[in-house]
mmCIF file of C-alpha atoms (C1' of nucleotides) and ligand atoms in Angstrom:
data_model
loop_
_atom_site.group_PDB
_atom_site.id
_atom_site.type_symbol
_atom_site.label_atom_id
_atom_site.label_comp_id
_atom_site.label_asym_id
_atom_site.label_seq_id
_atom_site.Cartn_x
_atom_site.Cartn_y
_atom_site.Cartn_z
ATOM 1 C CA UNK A 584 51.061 -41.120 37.632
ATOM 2 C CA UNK A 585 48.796 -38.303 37.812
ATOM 3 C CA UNK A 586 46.899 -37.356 35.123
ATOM 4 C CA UNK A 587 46.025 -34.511 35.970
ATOM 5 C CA UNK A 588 46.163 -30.551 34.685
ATOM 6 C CA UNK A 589 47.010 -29.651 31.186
ATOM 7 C CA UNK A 590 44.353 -28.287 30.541
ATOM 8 C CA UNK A 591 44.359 -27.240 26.932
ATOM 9 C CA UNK A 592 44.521 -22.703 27.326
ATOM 10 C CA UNK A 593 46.388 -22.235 24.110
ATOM 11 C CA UNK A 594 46.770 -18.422 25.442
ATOM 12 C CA UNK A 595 46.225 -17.055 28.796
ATOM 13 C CA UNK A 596 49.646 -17.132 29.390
ATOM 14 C CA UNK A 597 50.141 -16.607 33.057
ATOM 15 C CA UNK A 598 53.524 -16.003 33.612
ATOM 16 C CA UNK A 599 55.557 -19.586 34.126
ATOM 17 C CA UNK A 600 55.237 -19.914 30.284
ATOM 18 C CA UNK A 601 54.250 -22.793 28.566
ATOM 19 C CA UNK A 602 58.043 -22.132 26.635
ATOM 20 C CA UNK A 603 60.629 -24.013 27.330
ATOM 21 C CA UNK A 604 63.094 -21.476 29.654
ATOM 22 C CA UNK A 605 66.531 -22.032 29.439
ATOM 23 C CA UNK A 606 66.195 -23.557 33.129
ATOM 24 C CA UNK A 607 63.672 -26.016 31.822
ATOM 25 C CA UNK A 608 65.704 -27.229 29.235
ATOM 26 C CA UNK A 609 68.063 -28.119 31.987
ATOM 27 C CA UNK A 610 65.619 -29.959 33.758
ATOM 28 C CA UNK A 611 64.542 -31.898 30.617
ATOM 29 C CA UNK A 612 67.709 -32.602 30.449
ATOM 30 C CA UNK A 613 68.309 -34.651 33.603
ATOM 31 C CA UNK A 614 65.167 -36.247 33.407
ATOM 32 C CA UNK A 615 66.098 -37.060 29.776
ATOM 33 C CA UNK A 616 69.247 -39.313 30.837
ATOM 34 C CA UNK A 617 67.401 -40.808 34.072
ATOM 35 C CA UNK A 618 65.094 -44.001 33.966
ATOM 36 C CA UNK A 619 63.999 -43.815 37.374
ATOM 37 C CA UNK A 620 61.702 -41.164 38.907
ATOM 38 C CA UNK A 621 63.286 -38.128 40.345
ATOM 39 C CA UNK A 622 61.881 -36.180 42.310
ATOM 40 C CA UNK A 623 62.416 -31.667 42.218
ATOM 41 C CA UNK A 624 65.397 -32.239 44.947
ATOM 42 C CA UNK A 625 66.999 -35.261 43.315
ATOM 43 C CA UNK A 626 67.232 -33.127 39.813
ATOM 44 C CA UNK A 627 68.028 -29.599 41.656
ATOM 45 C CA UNK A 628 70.928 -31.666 43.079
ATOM 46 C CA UNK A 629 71.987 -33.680 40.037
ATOM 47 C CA UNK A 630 72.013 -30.205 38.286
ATOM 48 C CA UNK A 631 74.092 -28.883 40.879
ATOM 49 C CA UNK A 632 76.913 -31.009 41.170
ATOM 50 C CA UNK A 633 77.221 -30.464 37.561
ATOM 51 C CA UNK A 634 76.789 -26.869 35.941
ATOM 52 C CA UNK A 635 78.192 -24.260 36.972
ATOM 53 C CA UNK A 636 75.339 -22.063 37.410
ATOM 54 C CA UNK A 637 72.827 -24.710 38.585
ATOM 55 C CA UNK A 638 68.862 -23.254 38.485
ATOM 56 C CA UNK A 639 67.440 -22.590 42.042
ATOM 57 C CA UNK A 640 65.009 -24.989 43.002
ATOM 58 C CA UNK A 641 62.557 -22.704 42.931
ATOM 59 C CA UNK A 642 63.095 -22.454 39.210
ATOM 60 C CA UNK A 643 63.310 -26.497 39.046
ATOM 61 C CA UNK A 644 59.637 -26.757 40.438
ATOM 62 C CA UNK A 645 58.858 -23.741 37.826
ATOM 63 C CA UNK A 646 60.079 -25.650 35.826
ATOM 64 C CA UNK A 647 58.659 -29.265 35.911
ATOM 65 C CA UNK A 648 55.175 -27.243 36.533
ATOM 66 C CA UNK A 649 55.593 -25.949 32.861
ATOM 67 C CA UNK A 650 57.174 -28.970 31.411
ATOM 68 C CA UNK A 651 54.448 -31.386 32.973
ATOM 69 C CA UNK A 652 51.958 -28.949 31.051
ATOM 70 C CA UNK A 653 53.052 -29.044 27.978
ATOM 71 C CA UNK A 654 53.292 -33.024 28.038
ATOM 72 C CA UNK A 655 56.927 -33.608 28.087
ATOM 73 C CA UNK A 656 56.991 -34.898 32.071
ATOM 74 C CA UNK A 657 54.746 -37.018 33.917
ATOM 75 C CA UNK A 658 54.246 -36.169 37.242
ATOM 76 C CA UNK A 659 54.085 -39.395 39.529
ATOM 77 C CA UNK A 660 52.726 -40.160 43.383
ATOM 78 C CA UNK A 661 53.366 -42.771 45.498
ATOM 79 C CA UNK A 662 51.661 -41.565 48.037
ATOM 80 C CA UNK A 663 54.366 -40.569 50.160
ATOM 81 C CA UNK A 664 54.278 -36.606 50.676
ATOM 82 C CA UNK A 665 57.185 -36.862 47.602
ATOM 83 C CA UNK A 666 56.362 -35.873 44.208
ATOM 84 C CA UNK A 667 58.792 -37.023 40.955
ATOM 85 C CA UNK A 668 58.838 -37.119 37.781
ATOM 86 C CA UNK A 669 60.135 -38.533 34.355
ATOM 87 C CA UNK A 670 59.653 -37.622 30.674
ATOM 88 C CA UNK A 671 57.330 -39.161 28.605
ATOM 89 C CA UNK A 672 56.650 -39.146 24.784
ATOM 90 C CA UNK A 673 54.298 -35.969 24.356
ATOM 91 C CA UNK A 674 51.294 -36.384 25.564
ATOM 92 C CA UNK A 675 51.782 -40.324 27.034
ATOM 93 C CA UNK A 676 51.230 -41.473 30.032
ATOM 94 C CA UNK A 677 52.067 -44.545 32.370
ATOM 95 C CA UNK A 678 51.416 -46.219 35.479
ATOM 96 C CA UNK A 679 54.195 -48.391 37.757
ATOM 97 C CA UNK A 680 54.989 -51.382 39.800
ATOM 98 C CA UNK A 681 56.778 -50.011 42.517
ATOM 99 C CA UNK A 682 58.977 -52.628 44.404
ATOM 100 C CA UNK A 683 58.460 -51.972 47.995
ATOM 101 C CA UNK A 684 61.795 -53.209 48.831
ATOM 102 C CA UNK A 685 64.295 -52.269 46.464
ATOM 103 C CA UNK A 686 62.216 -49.017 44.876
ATOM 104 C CA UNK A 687 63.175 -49.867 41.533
ATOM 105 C CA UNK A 688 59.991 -49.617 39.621
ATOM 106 C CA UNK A 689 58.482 -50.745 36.105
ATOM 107 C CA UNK A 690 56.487 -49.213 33.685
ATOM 108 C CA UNK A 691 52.677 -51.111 32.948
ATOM 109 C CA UNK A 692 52.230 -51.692 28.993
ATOM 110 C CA UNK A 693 48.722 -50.340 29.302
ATOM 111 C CA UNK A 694 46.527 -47.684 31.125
ATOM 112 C CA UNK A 695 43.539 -49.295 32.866
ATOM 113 C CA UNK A 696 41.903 -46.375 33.591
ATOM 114 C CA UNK A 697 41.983 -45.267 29.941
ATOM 115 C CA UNK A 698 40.485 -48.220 28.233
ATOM 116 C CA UNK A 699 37.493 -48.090 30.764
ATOM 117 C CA UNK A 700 36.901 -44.483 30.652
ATOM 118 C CA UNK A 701 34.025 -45.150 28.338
ATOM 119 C CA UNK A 702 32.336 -47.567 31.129
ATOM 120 C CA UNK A 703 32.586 -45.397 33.504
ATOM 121 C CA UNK A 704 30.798 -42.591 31.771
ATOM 122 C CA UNK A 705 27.949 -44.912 30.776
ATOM 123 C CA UNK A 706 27.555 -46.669 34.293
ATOM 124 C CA UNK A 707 28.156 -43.208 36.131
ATOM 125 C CA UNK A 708 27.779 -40.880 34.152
ATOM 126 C CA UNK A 709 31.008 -39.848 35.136
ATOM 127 C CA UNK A 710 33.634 -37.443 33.018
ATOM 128 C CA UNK A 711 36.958 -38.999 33.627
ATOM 129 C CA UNK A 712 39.833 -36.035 32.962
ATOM 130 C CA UNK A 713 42.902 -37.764 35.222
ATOM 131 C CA UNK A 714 43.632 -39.810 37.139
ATOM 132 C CA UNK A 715 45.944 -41.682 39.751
ATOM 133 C CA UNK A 716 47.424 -45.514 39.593
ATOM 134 C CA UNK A 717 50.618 -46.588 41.142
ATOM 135 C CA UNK A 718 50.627 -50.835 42.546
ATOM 136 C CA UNK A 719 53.036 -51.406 45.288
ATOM 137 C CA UNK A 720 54.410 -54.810 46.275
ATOM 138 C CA UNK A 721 57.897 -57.236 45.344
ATOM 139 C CA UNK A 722 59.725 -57.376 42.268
ATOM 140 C CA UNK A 723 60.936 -60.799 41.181
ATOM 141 C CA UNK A 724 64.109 -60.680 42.828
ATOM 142 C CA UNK A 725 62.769 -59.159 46.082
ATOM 143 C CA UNK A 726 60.375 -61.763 46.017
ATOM 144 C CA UNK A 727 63.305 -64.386 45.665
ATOM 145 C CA UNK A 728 65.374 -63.205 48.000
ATOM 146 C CA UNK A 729 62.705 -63.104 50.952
ATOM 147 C CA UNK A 730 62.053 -66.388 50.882
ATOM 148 C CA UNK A 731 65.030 -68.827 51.157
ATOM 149 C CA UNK A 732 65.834 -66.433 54.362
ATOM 150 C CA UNK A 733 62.493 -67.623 55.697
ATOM 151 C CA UNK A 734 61.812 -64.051 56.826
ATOM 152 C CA UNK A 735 58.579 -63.725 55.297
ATOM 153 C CA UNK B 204 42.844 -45.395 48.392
ATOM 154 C CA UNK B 205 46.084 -46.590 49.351
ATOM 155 C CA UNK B 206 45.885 -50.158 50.545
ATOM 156 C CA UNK B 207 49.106 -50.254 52.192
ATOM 157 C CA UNK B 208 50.356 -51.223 55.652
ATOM 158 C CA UNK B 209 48.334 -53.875 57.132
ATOM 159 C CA UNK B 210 51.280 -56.191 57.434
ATOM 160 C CA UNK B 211 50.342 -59.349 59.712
ATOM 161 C CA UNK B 212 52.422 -58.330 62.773
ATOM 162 C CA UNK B 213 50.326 -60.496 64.958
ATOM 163 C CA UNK B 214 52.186 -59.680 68.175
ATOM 164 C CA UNK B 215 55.554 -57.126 67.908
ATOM 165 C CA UNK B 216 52.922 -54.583 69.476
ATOM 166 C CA UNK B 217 55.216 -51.525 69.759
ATOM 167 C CA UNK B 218 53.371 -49.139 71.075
ATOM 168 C CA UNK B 219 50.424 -47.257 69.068
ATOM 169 C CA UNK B 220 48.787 -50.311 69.595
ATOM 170 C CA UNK B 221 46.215 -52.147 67.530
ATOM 171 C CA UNK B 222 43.795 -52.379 70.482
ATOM 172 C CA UNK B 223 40.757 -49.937 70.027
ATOM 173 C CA UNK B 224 41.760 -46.930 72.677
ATOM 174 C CA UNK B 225 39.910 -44.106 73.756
ATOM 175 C CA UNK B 226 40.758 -41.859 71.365
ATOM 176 C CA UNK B 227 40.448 -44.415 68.365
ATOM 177 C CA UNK B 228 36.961 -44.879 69.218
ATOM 178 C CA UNK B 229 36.135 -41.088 68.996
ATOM 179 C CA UNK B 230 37.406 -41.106 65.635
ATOM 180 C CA UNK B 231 35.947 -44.098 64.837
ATOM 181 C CA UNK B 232 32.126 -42.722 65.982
ATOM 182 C CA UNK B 233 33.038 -39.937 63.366
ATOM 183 C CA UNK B 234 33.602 -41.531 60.563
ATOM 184 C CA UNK B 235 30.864 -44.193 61.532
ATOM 185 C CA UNK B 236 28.253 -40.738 60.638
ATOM 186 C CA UNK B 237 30.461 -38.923 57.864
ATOM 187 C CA UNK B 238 29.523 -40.321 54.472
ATOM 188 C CA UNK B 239 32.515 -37.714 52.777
ATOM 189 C CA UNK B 240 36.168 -38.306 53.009
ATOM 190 C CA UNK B 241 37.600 -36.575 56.359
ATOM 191 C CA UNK B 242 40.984 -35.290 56.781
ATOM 192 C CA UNK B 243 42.388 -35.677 60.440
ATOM 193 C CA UNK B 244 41.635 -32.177 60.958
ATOM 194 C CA UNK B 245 38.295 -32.401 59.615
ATOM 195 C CA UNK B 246 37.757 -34.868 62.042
ATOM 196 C CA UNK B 247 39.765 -32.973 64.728
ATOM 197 C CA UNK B 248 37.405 -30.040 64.499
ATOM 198 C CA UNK B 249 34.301 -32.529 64.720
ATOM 199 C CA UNK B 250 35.489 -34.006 67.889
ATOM 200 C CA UNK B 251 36.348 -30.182 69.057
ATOM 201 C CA UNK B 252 32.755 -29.355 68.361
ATOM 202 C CA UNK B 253 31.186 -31.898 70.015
ATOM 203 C CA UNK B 254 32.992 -33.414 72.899
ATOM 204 C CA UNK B 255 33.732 -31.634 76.089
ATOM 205 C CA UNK B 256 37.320 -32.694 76.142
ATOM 206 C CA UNK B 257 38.218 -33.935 72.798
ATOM 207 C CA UNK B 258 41.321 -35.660 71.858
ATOM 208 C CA UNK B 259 44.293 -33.721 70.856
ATOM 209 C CA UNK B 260 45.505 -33.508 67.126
ATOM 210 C CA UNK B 261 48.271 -35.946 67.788
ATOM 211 C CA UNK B 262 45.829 -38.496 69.054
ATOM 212 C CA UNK B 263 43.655 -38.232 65.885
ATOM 213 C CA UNK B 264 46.834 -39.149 63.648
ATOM 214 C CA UNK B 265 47.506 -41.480 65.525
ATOM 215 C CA UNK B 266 44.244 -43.097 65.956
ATOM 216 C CA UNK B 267 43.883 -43.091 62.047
ATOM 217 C CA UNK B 268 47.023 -44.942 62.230
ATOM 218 C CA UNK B 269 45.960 -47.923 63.863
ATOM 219 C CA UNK B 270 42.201 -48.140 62.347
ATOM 220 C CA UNK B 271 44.168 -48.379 59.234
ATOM 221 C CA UNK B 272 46.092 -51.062 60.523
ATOM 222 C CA UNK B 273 43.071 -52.787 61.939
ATOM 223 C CA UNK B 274 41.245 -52.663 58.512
ATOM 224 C CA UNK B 275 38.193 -50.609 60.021
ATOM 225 C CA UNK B 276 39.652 -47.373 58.185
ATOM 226 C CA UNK B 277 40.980 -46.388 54.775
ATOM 227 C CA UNK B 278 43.454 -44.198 53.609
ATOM 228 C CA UNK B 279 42.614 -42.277 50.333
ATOM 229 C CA UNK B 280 44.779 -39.846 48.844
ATOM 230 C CA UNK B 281 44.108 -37.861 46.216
ATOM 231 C CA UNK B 282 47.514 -36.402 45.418
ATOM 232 C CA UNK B 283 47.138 -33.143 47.007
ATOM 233 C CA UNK B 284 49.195 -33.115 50.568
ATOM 234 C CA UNK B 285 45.829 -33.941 52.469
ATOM 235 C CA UNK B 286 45.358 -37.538 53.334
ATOM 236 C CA UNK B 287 41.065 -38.445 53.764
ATOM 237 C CA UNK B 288 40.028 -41.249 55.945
ATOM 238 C CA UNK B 289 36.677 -43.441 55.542
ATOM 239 C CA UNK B 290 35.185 -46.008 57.845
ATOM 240 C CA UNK B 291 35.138 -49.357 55.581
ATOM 241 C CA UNK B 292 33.453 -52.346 56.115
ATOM 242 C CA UNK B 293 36.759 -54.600 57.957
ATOM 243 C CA UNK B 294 39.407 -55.500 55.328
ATOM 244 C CA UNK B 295 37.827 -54.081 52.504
ATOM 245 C CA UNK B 296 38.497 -50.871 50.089
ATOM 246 C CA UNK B 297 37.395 -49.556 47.033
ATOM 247 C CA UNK B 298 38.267 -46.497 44.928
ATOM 248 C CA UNK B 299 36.569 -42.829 43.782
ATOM 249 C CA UNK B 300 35.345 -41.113 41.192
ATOM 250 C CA UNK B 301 36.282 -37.362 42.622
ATOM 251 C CA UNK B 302 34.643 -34.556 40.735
ATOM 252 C CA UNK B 303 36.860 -31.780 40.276
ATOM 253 C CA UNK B 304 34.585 -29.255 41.001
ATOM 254 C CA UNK B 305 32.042 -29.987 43.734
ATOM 255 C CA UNK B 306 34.446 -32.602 44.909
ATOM 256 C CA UNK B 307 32.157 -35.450 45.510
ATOM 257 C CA UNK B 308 32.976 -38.677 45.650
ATOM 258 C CA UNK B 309 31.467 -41.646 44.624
ATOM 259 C CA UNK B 310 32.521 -44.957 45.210
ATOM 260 C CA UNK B 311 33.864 -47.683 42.584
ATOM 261 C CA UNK B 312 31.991 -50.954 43.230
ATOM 262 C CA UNK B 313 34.979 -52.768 42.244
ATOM 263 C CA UNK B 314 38.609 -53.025 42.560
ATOM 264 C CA UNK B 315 40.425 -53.046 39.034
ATOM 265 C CA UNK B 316 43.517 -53.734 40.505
ATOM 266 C CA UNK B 317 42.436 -56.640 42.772
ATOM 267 C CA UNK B 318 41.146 -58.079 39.536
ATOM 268 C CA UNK B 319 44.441 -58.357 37.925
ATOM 269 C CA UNK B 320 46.805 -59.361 40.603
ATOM 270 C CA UNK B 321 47.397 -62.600 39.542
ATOM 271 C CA UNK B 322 48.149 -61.367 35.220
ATOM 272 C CA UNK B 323 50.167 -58.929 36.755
ATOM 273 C CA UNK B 324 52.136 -61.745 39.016
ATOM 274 C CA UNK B 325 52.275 -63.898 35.845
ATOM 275 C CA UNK B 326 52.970 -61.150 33.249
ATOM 276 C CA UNK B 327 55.648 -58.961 35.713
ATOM 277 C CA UNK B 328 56.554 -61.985 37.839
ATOM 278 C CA UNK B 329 55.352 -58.777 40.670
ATOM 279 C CA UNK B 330 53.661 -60.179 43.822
ATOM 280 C CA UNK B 331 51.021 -56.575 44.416
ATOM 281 C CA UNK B 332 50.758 -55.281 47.795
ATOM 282 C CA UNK B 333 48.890 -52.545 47.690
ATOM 283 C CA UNK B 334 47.859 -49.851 45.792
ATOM 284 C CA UNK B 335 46.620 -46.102 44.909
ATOM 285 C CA UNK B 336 43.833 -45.608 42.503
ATOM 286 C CA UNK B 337 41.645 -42.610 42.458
ATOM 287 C CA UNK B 338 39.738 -41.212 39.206
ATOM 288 C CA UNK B 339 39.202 -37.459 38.728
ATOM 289 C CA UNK B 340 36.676 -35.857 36.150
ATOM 290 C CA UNK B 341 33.085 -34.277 36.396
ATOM 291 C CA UNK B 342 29.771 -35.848 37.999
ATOM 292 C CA UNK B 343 26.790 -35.485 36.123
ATOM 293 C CA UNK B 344 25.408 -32.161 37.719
ATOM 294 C CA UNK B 345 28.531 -30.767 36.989
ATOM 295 C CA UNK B 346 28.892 -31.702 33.485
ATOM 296 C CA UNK B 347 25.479 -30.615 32.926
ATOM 297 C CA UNK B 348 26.168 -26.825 34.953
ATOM 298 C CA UNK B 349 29.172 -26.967 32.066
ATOM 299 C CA UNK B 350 27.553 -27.439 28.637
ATOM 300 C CA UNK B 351 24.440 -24.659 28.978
ATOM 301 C CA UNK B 352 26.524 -21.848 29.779
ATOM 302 C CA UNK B 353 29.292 -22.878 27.209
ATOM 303 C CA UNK B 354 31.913 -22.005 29.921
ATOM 304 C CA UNK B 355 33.897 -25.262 28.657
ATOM 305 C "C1'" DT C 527 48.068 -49.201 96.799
ATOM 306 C "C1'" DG C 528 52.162 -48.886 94.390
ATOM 307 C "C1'" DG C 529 54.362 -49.667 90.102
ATOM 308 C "C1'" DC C 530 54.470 -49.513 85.063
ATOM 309 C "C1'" DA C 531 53.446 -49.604 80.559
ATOM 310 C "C1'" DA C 532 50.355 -47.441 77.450
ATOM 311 C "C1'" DA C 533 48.021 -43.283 76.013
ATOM 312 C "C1'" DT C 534 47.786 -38.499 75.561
ATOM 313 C "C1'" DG C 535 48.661 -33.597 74.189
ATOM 314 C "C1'" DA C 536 51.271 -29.194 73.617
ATOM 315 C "C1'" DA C 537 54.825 -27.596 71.390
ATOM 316 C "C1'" DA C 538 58.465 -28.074 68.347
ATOM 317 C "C1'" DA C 539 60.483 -30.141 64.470
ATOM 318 C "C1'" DC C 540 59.989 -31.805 59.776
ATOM 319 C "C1'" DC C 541 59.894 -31.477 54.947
ATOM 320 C "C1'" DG C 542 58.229 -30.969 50.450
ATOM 321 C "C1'" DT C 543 56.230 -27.274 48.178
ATOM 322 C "C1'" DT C 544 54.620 -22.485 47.299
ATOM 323 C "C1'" DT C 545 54.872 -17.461 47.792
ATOM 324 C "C1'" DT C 546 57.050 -13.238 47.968
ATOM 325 C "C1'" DC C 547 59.787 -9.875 46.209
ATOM 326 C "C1'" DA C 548 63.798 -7.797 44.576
ATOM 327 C "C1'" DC C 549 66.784 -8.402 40.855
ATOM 328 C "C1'" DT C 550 68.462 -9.885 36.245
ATOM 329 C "C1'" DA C 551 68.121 -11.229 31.399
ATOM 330 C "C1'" DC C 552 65.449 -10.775 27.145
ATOM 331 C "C1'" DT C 553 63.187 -8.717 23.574
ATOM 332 C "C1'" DA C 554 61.229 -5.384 20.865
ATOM 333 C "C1'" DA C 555 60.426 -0.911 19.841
ATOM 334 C "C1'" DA C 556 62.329 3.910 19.313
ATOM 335 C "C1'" DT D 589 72.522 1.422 20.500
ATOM 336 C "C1'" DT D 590 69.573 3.023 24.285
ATOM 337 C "C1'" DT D 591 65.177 2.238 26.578
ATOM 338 C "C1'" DA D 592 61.280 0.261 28.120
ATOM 339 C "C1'" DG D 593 58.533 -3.257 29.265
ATOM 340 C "C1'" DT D 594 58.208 -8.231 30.137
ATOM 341 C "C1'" DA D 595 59.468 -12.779 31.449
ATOM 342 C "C1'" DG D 596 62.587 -15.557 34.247
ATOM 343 C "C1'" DT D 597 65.165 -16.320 38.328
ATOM 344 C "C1'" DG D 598 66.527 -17.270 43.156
ATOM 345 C "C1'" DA D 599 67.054 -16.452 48.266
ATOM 346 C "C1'" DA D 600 64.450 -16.366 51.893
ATOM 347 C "C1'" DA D 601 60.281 -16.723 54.152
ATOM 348 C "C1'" DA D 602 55.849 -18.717 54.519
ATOM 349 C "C1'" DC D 603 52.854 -22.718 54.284
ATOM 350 C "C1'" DG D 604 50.438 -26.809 55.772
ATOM 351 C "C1'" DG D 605 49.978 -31.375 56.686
ATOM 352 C "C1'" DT D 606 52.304 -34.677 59.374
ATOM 353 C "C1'" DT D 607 55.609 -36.539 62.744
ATOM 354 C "C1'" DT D 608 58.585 -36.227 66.882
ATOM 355 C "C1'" DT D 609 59.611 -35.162 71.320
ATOM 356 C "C1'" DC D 610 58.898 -35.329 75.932
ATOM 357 C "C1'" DA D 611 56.599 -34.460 80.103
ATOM 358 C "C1'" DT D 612 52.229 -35.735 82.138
ATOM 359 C "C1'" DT D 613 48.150 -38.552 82.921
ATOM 360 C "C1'" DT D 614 45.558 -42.773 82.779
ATOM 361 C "C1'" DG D 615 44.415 -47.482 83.233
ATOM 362 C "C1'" DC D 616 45.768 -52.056 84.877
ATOM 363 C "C1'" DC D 617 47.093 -55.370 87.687
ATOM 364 C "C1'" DA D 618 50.287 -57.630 90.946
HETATM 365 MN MN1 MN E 1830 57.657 -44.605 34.490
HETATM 366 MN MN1 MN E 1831 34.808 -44.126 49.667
HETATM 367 ZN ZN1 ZN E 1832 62.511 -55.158 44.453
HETATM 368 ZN ZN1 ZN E 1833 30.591 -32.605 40.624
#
DNA sequence: TGGCAAATGAAAACCGTTTTCACTACTAAA
DNA sequence: TTTAGTAGTGAAAACGGTTTTCATTTGCCA
């Protein structure tokens, strides 16, 4: 994930509102009924093979940027140049095991970086405000089906 | 970082190869003197600066390429497009502490994930890989440049 | 010395994301 | 209702880091 941003201005309302647009709510929307991480094309696409008047993409990177900020979407990088996301529960936050194989990816019980936050800021004196965490590698049945084949 | 890659291909040498070539070397003498993260153009504008015919852009990516793969070099992204490169010792890696406003670095003296490779194996049945793990927050001076002024 | 594979670099292509800017939809007075 | 003023939208262009392409050069060795 990525940790990052939402940072608490209550006002300063820059335009790209911190109100959920009627594009937004479309986004949410998508996101609500997926359990794997989509990234802005993958929803701008879902969105247009199924309303009528689909949101620009513009407005569904608009959009995620507001919706990550008020808590409702966790932004996620795996460290390819793509970004995605999935809702959260307000405010939450998770990291992943991302299959390197078969992409499918699950969600870790328990932020590392969280519970050691208060170590770091006593050993370095350190602030921590976000953070990144993704582990790559083989889900179970990746794992299985590599080796009977040999092909290590 | 992102310790990725670095799969045993002993031989399968396509070309890029893991043997230490001209180029590589230049790139290599830069990060052997840069204590900061360097992009490829960071490092492209050192060698420009310096040498009296200095390796072409293309070269430095793919130098960085193949010190990765060799384990001299590693990868650290910090979720904005720009990937930084460090010289490690061979094989090894460790993760930051980036402040988010003077955007030094300081290295973690420990790998959290390495730690917990083989819970995660047991508890996910996941065999890890690799990984990404980067912390962002305030160093000291700049917590300290925060709190007088009250500019939270 | 000739032959070849590897290395190199300039330029173009890529590709996800951001900016620009003109236009439309809201909303809240008047 | 009309009328502003404001926020939202989208097409197209710009961006910026990275990768590809492809023609040329270099280094090796038979
Ligand atoms: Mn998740
Ligand atoms: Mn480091
Ligand atoms: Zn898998
Ligand atoms: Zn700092």
């Amino acid at each position: 994930m990525s940790v990052q941003g939402s940072h608490g201005h209550s006002h300063s309302k820059s335009p790209q509102s911190l109100r959920l647009t009627k594009g937004a709510k479309k986004v949410l929307e998508v996101l609500e009924r997926t359990d794997e991480l989509s990234s802005a094309q993958d929803i701008h696409s879902a969105l247009r093979s199924e309303e009528d008047s689909p949101p620009g993409l513009t407005t569904v990177y608009r959009s995620l940027e507001s919706l990550v900020q008020l808590g409702l979407v966790q932004a996620v990088d795996f460290g390819d140049g793509e970004r995605r996301y999935e809702m959260v529960k307000p405010g939450e936050h998770h990291h992943h095991l991302v299959c390197e194989v078969c992409r499918t990816s699950v969600h870790l019980d328990q932020c590392l970086v969280q519970q050691l936050e208060e170590s770091i800021q006593a050993k370095y004196k350190f602030e921590v405000r976000g953070h990144i965490l993704e582990i790559f590698g083989l889900c179970e049945q990746c794992q299985q089906a590599m080796t009977p084949a040999g092909k290590k």
